[in-house]
PDB file of C-alpha atoms in Angstrom:
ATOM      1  CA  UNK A   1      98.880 -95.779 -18.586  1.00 74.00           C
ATOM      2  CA  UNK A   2      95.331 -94.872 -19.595  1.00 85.00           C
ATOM      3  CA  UNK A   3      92.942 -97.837 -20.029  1.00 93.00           C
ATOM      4  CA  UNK A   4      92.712 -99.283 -23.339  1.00 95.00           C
ATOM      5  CA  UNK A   5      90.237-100.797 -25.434  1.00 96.00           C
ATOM      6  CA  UNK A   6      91.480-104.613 -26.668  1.00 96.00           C
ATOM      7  CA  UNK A   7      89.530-106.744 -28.801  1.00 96.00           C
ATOM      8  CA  UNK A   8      90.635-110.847 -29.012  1.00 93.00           C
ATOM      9  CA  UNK A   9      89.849-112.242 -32.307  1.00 92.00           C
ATOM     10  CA  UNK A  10      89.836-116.253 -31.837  1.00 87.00           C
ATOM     11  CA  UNK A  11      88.398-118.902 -33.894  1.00 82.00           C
ATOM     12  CA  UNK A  12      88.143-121.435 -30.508  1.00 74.00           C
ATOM     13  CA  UNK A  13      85.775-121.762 -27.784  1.00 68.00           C
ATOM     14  CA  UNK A  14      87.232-120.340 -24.717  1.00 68.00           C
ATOM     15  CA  UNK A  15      84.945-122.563 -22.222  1.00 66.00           C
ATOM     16  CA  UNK A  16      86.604-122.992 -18.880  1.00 63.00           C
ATOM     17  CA  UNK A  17      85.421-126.400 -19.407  1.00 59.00           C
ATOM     18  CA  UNK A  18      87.883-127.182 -21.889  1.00 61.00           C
ATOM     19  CA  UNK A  19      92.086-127.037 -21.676  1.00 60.00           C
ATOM     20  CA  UNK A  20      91.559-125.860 -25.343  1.00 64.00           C
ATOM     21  CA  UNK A  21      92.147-121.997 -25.222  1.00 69.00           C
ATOM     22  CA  UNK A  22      93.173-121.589 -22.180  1.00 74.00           C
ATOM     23  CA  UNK A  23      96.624-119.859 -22.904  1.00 76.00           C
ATOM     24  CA  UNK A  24      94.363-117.335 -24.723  1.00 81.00           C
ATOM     25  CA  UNK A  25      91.906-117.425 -21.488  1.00 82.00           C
ATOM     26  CA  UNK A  26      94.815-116.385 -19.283  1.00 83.00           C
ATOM     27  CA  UNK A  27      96.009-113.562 -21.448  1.00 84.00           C
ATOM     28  CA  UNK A  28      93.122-112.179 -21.747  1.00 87.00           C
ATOM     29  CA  UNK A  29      92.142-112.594 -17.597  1.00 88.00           C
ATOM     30  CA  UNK A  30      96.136-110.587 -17.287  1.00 90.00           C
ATOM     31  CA  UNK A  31      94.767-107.573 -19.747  1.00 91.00           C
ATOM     32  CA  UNK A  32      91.124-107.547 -18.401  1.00 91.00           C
ATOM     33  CA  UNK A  33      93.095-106.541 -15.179  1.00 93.00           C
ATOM     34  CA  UNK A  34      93.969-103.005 -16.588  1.00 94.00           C
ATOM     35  CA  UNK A  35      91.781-102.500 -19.880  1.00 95.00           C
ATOM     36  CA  UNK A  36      88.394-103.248 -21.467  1.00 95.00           C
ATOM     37  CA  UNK A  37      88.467-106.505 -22.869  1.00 94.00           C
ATOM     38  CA  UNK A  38      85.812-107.853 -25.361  1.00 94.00           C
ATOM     39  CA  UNK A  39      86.303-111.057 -26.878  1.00 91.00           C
ATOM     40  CA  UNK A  40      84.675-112.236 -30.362  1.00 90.00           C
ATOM     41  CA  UNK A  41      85.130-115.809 -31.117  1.00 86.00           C
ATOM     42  CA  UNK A  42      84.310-117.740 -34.393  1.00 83.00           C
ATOM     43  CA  UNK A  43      83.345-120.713 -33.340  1.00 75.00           C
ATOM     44  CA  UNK A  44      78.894-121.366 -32.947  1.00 70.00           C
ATOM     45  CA  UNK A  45      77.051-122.233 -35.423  1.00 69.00           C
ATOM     46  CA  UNK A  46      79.019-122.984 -38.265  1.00 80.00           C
ATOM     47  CA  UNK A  47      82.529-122.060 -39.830  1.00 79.00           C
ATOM     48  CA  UNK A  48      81.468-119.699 -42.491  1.00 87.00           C
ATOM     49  CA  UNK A  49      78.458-118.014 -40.351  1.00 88.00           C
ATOM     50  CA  UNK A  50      81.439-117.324 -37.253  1.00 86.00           C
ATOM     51  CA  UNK A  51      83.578-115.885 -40.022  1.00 88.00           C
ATOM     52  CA  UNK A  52      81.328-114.018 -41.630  1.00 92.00           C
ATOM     53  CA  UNK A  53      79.861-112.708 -37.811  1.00 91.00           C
ATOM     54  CA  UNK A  54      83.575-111.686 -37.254  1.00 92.00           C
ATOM     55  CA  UNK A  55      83.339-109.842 -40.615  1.00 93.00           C
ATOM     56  CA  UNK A  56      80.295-107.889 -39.378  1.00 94.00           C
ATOM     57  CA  UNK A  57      81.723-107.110 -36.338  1.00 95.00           C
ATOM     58  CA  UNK A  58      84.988-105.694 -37.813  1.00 95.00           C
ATOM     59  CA  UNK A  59      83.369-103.661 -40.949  1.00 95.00           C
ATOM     60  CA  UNK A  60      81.013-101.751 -37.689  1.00 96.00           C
ATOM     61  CA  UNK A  61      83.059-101.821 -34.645  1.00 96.00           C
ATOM     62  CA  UNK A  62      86.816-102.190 -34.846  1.00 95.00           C
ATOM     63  CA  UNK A  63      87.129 -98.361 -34.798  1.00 95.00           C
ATOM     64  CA  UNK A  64      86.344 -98.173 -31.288  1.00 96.00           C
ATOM     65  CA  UNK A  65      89.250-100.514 -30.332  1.00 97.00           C
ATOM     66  CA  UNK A  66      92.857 -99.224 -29.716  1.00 97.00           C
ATOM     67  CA  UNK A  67      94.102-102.676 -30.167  1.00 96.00           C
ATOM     68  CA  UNK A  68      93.221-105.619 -31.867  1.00 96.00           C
ATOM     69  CA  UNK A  69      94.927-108.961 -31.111  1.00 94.00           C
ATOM     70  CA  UNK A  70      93.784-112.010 -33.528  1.00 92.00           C
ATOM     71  CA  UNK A  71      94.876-115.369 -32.969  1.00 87.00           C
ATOM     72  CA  UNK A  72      95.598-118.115 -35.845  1.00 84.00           C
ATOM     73  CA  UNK A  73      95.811-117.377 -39.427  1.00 83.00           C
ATOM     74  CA  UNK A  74      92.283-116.758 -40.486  1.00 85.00           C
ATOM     75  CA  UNK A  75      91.179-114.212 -37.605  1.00 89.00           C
ATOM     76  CA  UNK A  76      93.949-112.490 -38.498  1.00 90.00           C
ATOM     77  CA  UNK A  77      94.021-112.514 -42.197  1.00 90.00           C
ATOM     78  CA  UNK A  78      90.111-111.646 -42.430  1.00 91.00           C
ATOM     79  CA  UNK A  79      90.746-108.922 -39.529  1.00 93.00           C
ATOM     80  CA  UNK A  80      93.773-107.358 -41.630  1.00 92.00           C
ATOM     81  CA  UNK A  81      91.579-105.767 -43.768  1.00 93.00           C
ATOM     82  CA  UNK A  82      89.591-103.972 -41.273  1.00 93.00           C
ATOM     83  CA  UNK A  83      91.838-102.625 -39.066  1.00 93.00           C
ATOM     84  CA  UNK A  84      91.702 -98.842 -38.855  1.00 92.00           C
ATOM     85  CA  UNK A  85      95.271 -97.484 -38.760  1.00 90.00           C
ATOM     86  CA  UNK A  86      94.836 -95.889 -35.210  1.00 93.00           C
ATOM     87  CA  UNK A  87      94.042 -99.291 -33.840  1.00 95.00           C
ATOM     88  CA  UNK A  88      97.622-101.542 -33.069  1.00 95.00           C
ATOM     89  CA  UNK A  89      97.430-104.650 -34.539  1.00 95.00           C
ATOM     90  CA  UNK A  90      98.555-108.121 -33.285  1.00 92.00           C
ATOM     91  CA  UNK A  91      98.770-111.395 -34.829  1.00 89.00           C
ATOM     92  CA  UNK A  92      99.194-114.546 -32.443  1.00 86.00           C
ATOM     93  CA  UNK A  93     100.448-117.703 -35.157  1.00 81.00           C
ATOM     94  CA  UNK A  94     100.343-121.408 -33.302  1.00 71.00           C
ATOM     95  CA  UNK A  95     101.809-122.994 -36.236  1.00 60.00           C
ATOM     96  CA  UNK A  96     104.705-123.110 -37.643  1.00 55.00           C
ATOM     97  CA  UNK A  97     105.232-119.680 -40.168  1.00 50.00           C
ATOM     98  CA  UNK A  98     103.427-120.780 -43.729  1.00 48.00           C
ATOM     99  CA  UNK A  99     102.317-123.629 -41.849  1.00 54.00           C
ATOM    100  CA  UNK A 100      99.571-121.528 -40.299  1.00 63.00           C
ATOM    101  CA  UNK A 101      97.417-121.543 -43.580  1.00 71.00           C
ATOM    102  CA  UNK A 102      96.106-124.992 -45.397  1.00 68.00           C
ATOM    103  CA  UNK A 103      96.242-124.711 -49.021  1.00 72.00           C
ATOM    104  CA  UNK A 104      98.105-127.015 -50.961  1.00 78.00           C
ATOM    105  CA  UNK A 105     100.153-125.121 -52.428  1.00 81.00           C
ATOM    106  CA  UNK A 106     103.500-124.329 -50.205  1.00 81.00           C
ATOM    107  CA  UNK A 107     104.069-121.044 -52.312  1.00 86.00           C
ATOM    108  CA  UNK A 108     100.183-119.748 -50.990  1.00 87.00           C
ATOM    109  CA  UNK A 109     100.632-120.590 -47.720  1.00 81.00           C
ATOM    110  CA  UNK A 110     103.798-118.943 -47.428  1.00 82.00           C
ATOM    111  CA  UNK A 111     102.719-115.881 -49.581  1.00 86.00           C
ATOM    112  CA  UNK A 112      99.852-115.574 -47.539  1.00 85.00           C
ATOM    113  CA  UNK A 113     101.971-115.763 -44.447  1.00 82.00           C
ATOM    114  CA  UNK A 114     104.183-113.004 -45.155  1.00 83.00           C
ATOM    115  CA  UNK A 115     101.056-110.452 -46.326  1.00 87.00           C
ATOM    116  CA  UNK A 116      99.112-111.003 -43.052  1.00 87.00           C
ATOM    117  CA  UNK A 117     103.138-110.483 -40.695  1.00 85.00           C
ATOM    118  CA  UNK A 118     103.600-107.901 -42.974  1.00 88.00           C
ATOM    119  CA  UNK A 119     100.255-106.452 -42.221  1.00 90.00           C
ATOM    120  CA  UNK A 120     101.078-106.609 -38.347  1.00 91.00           C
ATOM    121  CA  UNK A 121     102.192-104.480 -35.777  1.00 93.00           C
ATOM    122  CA  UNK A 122     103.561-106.897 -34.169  1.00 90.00           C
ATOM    123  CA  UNK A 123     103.524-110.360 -34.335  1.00 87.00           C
ATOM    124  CA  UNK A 124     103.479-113.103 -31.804  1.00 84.00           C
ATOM    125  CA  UNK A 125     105.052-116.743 -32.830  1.00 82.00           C
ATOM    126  CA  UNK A 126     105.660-119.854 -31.106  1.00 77.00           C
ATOM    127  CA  UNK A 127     108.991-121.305 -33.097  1.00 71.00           C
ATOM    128  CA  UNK A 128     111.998-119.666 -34.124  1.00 72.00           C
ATOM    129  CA  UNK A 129     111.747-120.726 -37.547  1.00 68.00           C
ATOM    130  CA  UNK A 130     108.540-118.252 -38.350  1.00 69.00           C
ATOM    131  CA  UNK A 131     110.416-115.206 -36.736  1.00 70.00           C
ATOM    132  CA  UNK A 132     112.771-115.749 -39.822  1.00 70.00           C
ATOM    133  CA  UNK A 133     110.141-116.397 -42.193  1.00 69.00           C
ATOM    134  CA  UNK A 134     107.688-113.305 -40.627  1.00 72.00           C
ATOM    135  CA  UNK A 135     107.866-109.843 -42.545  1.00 72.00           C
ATOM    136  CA  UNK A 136     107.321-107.890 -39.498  1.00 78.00           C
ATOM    137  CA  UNK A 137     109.943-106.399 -37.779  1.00 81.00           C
ATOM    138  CA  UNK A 138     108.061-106.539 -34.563  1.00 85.00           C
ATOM    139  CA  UNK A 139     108.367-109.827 -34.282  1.00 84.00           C
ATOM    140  CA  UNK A 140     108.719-111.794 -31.208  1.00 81.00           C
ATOM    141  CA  UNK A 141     108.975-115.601 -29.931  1.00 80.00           C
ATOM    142  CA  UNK A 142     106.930-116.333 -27.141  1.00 77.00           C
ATOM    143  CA  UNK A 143     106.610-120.267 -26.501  1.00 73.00           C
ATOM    144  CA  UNK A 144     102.875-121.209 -25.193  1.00 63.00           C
ATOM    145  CA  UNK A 145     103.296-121.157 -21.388  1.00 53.00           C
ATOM    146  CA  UNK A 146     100.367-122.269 -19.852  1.00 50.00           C
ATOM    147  CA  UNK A 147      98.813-122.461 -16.544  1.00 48.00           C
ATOM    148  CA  UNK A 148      96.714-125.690 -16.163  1.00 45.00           C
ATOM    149  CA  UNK A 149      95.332-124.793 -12.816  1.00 46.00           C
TER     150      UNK A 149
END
């Protein structure tokens, strides 16, 4: 298999400090094995100047990536529009299906659910309630499995 170029959207810091992010830490440290890995997080300054970075970054470089894998609801919403059609796209959702977006209006969140699955390649869940709720057919439940060590 030739070597691939991945991008990780996340909106988390990934210090090794922290237990927070480190299922995302390990799956990258598995890919980095066999592909280039580059990882562009949201979190710094402020909300709106990480999302707005990730923007940036998208609207210039996502060409050069063969896949792009987003975690949580508003990397991968905001990175759904950039996503050349070359490039595989994955979405990773923590929360439960239209629970992933905050607005408080049910009918949104679950509207705005189904456009970012159905935007997808393929899309990565944690319950098996959102793999009914998901429009992608590339679906999958994968429970967070993490190594602590």
């Amino acid at each position: 298999m030739p070597k691939l170029n991945v991008l990780f959207v996340v909106n988390i810091p990934l210090s090794k400090q922290s237990i927070q992010g480190i299922f995302i830490r390990n799956q990258i440290s598995l890919i980095e094995k066999r592909h280039q890995v580059k990882v562009i997080t949201t979190s710094g300054k402020s909300k709106i100047h990480g999302y707005l970075s990730l923007i940036h970054y998208l609207v210039f470089h996502s060409r050069k990536y063969d896949v792009i894998h987003a975690h949580q609801s508003l990397p991968i919403l905001l990175a759904s529009f950039f996503v050349p059609k070359k490039t595989i796209f994955v979405g990773s959702f923590l929360s439960c299906s239209h629970h992933n977006f905050r607005f408080k209006s049910e009918r949104l969140n679950k509207f705005l659910y189904r456009f970012t699955t159905n935007r997808c390649d393929g899309v990565i869940v944690k319950n098996s309630n959102s793999v009914k709720t998901s429009s992608s057919p590339n679906t999958i439940l994968l429970p967070n499995s993490v190594n602590t060590e």
